[in-house]
PDB file of C-alpha atoms and ligand atoms in Angstrom:
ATOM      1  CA  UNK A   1     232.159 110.932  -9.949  1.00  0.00           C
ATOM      2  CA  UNK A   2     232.723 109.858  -6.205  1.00  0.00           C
ATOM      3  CA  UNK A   3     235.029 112.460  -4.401  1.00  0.00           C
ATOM      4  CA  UNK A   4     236.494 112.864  -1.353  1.00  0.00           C
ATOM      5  CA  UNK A   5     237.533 116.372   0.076  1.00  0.00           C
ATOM      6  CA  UNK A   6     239.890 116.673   2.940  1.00  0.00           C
ATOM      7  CA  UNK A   7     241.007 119.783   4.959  1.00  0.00           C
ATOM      8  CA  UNK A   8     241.285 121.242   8.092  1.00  0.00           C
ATOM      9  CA  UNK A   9     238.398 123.583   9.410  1.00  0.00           C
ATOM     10  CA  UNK A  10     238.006 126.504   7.071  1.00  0.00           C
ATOM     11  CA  UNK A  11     240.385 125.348   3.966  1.00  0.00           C
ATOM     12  CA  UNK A  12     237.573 125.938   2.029  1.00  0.00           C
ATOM     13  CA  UNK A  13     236.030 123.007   1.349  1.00  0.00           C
ATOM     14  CA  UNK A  14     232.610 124.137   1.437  1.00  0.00           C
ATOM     15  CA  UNK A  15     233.126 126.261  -1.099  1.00  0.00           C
ATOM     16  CA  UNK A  16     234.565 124.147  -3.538  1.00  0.00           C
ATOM     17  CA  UNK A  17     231.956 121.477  -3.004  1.00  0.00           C
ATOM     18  CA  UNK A  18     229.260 123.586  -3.935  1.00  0.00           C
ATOM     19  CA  UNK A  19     231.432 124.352  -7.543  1.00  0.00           C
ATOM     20  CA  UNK A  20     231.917 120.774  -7.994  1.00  0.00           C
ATOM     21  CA  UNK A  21     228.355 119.796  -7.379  1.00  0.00           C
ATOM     22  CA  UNK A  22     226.939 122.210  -9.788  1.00  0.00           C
ATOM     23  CA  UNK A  23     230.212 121.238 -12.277  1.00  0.00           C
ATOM     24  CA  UNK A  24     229.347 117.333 -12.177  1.00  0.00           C
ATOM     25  CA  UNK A  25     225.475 117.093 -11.018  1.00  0.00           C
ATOM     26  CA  UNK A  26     226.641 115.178  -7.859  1.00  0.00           C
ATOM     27  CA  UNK A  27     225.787 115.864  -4.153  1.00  0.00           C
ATOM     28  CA  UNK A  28     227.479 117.223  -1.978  1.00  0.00           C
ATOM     29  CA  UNK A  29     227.689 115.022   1.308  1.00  0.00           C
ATOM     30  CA  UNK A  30     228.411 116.435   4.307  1.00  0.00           C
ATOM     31  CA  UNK A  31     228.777 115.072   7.800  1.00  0.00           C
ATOM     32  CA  UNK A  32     228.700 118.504   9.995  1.00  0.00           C
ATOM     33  CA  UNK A  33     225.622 119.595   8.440  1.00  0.00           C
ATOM     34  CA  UNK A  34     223.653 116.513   8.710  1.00  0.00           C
ATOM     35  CA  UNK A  35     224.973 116.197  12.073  1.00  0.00           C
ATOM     36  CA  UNK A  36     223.981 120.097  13.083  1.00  0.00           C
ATOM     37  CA  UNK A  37     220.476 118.846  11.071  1.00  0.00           C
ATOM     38  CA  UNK A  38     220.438 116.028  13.972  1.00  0.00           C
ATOM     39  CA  UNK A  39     221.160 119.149  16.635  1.00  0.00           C
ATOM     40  CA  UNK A  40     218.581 121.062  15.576  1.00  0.00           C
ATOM     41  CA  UNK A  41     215.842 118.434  15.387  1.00  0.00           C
ATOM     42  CA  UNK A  42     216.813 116.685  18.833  1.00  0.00           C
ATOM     43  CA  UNK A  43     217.231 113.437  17.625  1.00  0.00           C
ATOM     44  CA  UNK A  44     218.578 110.725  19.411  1.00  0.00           C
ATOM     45  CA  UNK A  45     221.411 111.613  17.825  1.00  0.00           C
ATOM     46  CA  UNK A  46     221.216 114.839  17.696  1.00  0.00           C
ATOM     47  CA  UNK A  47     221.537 114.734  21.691  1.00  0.00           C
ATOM     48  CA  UNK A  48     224.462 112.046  21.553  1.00  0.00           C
ATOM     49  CA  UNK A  49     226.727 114.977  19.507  1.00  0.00           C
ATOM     50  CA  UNK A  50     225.790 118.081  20.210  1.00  0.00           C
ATOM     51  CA  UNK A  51     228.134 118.974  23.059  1.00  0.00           C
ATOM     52  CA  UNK A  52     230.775 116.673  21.367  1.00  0.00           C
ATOM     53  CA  UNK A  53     230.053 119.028  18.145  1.00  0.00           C
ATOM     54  CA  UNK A  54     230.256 122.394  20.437  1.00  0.00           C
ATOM     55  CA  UNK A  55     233.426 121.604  22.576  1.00  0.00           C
ATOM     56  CA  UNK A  56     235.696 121.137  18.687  1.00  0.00           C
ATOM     57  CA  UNK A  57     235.824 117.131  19.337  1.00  0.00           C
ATOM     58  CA  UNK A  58     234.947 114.774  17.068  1.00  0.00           C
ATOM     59  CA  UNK A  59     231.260 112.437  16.947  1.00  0.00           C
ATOM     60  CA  UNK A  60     231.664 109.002  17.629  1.00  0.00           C
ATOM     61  CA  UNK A  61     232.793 106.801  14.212  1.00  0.00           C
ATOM     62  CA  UNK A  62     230.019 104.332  14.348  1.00  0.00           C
ATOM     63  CA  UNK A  63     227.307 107.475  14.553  1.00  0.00           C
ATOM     64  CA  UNK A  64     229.004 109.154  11.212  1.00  0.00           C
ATOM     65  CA  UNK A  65     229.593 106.107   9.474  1.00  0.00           C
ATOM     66  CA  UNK A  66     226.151 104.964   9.843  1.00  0.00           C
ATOM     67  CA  UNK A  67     224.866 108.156   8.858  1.00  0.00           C
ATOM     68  CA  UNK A  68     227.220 108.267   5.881  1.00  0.00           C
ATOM     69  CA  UNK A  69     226.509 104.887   4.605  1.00  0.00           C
ATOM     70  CA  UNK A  70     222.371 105.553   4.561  1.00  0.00           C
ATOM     71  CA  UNK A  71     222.751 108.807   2.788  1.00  0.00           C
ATOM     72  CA  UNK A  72     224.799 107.287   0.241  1.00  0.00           C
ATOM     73  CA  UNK A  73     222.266 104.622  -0.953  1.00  0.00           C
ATOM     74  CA  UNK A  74     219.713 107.532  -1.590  1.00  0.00           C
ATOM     75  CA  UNK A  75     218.605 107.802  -5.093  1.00  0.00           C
ATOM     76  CA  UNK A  76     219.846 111.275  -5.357  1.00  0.00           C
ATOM     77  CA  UNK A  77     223.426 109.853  -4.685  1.00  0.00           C
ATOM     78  CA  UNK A  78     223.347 107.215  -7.645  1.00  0.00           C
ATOM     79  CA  UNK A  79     225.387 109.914  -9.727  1.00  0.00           C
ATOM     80  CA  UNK A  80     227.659 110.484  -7.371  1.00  0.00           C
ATOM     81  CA  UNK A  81     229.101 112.493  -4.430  1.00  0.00           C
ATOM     82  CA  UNK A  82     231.474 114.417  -2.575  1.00  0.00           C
ATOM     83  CA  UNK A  83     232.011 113.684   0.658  1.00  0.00           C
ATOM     84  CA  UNK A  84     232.786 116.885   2.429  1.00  0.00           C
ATOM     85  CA  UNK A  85     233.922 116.209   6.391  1.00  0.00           C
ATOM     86  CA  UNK A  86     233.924 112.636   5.854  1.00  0.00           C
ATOM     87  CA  UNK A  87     235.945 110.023   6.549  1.00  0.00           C
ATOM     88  CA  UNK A  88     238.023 112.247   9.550  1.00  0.00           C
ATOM     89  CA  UNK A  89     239.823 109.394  11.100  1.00  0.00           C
ATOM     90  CA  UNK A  90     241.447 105.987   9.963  1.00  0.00           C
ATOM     91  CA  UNK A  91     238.854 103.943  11.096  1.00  0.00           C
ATOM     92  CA  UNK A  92     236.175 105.793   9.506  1.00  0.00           C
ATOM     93  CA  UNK A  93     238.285 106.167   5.967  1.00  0.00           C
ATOM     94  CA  UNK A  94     237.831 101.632   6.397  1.00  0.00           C
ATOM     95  CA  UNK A  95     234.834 101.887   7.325  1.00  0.00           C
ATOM     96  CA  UNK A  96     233.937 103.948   3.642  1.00  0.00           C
ATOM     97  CA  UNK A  97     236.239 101.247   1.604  1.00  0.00           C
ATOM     98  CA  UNK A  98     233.842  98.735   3.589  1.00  0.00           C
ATOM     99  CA  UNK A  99     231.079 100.519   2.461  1.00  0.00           C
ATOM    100  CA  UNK A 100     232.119 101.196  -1.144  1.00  0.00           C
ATOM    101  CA  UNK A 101     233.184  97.517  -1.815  1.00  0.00           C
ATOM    102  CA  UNK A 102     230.083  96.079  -0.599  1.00  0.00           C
ATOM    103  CA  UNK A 103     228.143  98.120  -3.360  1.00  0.00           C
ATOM    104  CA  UNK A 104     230.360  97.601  -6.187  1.00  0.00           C
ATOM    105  CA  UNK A 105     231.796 101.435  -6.300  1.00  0.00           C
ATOM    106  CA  UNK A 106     235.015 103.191  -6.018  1.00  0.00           C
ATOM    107  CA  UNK A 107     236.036 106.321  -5.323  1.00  0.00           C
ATOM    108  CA  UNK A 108     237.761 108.651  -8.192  1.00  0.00           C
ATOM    109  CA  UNK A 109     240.181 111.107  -6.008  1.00  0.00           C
ATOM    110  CA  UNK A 110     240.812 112.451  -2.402  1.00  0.00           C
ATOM    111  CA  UNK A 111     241.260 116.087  -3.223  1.00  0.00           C
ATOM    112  CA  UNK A 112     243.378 117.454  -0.401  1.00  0.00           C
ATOM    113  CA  UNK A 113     242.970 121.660  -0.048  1.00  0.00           C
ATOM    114  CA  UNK A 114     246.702 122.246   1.524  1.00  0.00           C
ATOM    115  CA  UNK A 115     246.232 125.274   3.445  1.00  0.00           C
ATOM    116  CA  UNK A 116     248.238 127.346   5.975  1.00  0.00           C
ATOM    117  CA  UNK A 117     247.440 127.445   9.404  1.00  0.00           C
ATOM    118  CA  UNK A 118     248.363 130.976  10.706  1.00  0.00           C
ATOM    119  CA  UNK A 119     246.194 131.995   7.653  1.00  0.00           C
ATOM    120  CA  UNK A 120     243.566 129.542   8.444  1.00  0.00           C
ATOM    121  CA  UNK A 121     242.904 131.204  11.844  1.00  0.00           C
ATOM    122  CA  UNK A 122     242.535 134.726  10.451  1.00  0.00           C
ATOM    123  CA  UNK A 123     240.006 133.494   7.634  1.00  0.00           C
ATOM    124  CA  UNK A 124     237.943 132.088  10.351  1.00  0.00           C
ATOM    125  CA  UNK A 125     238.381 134.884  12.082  1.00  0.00           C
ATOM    126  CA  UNK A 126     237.415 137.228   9.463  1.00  0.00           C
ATOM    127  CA  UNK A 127     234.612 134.985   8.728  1.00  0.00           C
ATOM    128  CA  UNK A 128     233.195 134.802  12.393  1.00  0.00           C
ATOM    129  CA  UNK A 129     233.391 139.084  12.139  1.00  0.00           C
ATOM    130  CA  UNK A 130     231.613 139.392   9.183  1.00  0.00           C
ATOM    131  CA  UNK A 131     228.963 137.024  10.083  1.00  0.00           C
ATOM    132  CA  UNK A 132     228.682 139.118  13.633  1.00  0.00           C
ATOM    133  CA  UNK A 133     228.707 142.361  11.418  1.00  0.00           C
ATOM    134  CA  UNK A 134     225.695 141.307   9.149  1.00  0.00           C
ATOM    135  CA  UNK A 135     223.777 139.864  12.444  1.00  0.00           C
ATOM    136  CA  UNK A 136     224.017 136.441  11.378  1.00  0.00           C
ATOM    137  CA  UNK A 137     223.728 133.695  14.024  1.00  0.00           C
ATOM    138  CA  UNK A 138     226.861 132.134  14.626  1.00  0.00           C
ATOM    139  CA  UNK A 139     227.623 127.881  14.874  1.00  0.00           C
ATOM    140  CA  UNK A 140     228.039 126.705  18.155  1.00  0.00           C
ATOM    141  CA  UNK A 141     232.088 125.583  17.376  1.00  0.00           C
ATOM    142  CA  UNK A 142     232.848 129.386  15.569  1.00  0.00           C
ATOM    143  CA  UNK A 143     234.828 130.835  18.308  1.00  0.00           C
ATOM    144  CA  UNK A 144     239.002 130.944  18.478  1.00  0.00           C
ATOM    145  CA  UNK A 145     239.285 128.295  21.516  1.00  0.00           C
ATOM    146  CA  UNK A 146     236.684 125.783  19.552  1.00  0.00           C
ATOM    147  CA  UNK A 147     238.943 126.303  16.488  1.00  0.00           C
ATOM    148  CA  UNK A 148     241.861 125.478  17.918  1.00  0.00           C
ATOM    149  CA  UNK A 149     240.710 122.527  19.382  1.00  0.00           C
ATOM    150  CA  UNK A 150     239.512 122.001  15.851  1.00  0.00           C
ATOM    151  CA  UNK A 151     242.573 122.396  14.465  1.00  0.00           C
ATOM    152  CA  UNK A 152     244.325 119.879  16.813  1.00  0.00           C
ATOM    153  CA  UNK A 153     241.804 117.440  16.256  1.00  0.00           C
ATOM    154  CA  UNK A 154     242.097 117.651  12.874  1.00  0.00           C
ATOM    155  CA  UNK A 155     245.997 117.476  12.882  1.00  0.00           C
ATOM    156  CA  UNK A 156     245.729 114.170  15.511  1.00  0.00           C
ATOM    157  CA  UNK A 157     242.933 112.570  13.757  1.00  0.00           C
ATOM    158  CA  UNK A 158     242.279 113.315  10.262  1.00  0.00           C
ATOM    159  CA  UNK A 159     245.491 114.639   8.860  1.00  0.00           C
ATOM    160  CA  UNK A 160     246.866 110.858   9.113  1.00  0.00           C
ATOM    161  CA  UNK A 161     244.408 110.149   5.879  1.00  0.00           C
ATOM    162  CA  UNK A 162     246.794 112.206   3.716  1.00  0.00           C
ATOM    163  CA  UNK A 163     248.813 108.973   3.765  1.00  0.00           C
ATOM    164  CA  UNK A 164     246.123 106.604   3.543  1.00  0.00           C
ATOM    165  CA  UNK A 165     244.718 107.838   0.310  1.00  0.00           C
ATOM    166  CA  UNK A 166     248.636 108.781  -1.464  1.00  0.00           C
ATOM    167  CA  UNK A 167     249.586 104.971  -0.536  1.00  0.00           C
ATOM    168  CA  UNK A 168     246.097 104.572  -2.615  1.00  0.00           C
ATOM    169  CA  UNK A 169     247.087 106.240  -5.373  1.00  0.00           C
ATOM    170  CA  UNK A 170     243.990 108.228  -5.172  1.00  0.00           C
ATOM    171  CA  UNK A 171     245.795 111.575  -3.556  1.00  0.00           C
ATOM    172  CA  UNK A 172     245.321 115.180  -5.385  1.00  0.00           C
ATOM    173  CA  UNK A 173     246.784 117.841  -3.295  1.00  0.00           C
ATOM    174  CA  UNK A 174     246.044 121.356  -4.489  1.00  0.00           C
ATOM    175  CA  UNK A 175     246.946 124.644  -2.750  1.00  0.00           C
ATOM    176  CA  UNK A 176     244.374 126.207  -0.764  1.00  0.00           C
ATOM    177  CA  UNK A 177     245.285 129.383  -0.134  1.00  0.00           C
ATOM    178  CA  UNK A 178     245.133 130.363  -3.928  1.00  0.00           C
ATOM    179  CA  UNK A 179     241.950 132.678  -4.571  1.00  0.00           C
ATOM    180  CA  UNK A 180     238.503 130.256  -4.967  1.00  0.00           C
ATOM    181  CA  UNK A 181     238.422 130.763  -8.999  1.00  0.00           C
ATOM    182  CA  UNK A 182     242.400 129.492  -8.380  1.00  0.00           C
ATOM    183  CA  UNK A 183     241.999 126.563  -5.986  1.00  0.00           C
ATOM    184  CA  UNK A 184     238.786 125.254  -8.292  1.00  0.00           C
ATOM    185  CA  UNK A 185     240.682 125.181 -11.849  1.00  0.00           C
ATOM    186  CA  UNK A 186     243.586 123.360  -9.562  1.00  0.00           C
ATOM    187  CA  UNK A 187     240.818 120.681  -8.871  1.00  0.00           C
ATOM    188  CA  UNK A 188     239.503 120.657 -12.439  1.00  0.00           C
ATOM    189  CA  UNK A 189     242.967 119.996 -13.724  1.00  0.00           C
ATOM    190  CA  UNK A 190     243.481 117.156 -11.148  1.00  0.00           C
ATOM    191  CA  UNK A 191     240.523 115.601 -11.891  1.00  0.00           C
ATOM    192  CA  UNK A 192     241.234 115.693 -15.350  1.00  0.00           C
ATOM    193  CA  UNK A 193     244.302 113.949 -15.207  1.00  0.00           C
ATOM    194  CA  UNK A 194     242.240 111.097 -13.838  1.00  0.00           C
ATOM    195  CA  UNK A 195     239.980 110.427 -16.979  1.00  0.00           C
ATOM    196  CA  UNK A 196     237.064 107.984 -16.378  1.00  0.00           C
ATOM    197  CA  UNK A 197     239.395 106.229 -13.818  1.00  0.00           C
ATOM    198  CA  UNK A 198     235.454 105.875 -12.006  1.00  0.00           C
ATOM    199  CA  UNK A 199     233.746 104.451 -14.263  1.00  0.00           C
ATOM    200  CA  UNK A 200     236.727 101.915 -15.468  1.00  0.00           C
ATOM    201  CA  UNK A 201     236.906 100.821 -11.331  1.00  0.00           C
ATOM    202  CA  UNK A 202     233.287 100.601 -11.214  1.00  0.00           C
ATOM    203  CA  UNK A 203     233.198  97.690 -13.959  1.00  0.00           C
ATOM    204  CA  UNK A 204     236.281  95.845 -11.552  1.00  0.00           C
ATOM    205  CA  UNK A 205     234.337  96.720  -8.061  1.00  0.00           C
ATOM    206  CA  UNK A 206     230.920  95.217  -9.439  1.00  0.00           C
ATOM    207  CA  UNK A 207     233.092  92.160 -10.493  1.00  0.00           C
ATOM    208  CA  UNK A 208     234.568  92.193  -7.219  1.00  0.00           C
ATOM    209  CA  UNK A 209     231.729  92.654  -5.324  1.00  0.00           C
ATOM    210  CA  UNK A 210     229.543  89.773  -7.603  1.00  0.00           C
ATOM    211  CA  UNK A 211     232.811  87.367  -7.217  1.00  0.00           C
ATOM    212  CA  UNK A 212     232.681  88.021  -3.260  1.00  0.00           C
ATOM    213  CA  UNK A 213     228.476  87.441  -2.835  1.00  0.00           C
ATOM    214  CA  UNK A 214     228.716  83.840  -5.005  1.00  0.00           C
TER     215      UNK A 214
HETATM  216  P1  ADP B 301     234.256 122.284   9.272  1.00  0.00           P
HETATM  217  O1  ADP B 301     233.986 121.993   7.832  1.00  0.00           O
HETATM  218  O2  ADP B 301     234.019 123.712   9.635  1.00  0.00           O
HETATM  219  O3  ADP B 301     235.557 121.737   9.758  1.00  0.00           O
HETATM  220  P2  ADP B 301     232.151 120.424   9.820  1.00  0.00           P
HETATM  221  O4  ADP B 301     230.895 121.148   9.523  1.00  0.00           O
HETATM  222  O5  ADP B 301     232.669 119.460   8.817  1.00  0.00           O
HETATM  223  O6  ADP B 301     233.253 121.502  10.166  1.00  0.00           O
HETATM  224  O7  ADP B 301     232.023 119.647  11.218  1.00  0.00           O
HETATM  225  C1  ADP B 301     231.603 120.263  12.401  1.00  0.00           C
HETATM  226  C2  ADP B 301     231.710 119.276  13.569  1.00  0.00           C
HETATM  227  O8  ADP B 301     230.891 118.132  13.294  1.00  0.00           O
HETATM  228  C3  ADP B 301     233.096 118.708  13.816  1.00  0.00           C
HETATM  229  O9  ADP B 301     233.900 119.561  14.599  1.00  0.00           O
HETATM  230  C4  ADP B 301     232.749 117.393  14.529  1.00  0.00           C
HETATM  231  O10 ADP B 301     232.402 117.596  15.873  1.00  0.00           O
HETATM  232  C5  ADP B 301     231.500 116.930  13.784  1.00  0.00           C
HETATM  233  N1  ADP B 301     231.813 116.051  12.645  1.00  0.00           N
HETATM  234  C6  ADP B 301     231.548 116.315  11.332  1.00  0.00           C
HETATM  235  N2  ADP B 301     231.971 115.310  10.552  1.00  0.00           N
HETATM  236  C7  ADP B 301     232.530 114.385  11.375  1.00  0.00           C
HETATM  237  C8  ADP B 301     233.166 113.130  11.169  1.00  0.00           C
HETATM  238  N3  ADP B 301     233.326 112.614   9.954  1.00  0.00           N
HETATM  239  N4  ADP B 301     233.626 112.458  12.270  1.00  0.00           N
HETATM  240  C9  ADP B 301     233.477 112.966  13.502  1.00  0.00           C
HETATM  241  N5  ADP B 301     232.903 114.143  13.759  1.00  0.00           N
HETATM  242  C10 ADP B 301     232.427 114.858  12.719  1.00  0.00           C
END
């Protein structure tokens, strides 16, 4: 099961990765934390992103792509993935067909969370007080004016993908702002109505992908 799931800052998307992974026995792939992994071990980088990461903007495409295409030929991702934060922009949605192709896979669905934005801003909100309230540290980009650039960026950059993957065929939207136990049988039932489309494309890419390197 290769996965995609695409939403604006705080749709939830964390959360429903973590259900999926323990669901299908696939990892969960994301971009910020690797990236805030880079950060915090002052990488090269690490140092090329981190004000980038603070300010709301988005990392350069060649730095996330090339991070995203060595994680995914780690043994732990031969059963699959879900990309979580990745691909945020056109280029870098190529970039992972690019990627995919060359190694004979496909993906199974683009789950879009379709969430509200007036209520997105008071879940983060909420969030950022009850992390303050329990002591925890806060990220560097959890703060209203980061959001919102956040938000913009993710309107300008990434929301353009929504198209992308529907002219693919490979579009599931579900709606977000259902409770968790809600939005997760909404991705269950969407992924249902796709059975073993994976595994049928894999058979074609591999053919694809043998036909292309003879
Ligand atoms: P959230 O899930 O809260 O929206 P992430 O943890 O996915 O945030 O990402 C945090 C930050 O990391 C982004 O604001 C951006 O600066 C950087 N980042 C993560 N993934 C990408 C990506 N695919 N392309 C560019 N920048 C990224």
């Amino acid at each position: 099961m290769r996965l995609i799931l695409l939403g604006p800052p705080g749709a939830g998307k964390g959360t429903q990765a973590l259900r999926l992974v323990a669901k299908y026995g696939i990892v969960q792939l994301s971009t910020g934390e690797m990236l805030r992994a880079a950060v915090k071990a002052g990488t090269p980088v690490g140092r090329q992103v981190q004000e980038i990461m603070a300010s709301g903007g988005l990392c350069p495409d060649d730095v996330v792509v090339g991070i995203i295409g060595q994680r995914i030929d780690e043994p732990d991702a031969r059963k699959g993935f879900i990309l979580d934060g990745f691909p945020r922009t056109v280029p870098q949605a190529e970039a992972l067909d690019r990627i995919l192709a060359s190694r004979g896979l496909k993906l199974d669905a683009v789950i879009e969370l379709r969430v509200d934005e007036d209520a997105l801003i008071r879940r983060i909100e909420n969030r950022i007080g009850e992390m303050k309230a329990r002591g925890e540290k806060l990220r560097d980009d959890d703060n209203p004016d980061v959001l919102h650039k956040r938000l913009i960026a993710y309107r300008e950059m990434t929301a353009p993908l929504i198209a992308y993957y529907r002219q693919r065929g490979s579009l599931r939207s579900v709606n977000g702002m259902a409770p968790i136990a809600e939005v997760t049988a909404a991705i269950d039932q969407a992924l249902a109505a796709t059975p073993s489309a994976g595994r049928a494309q894999d058979v074609e890419g591999k053919k694809k992908s043998k036909e292309l390197s003879s």
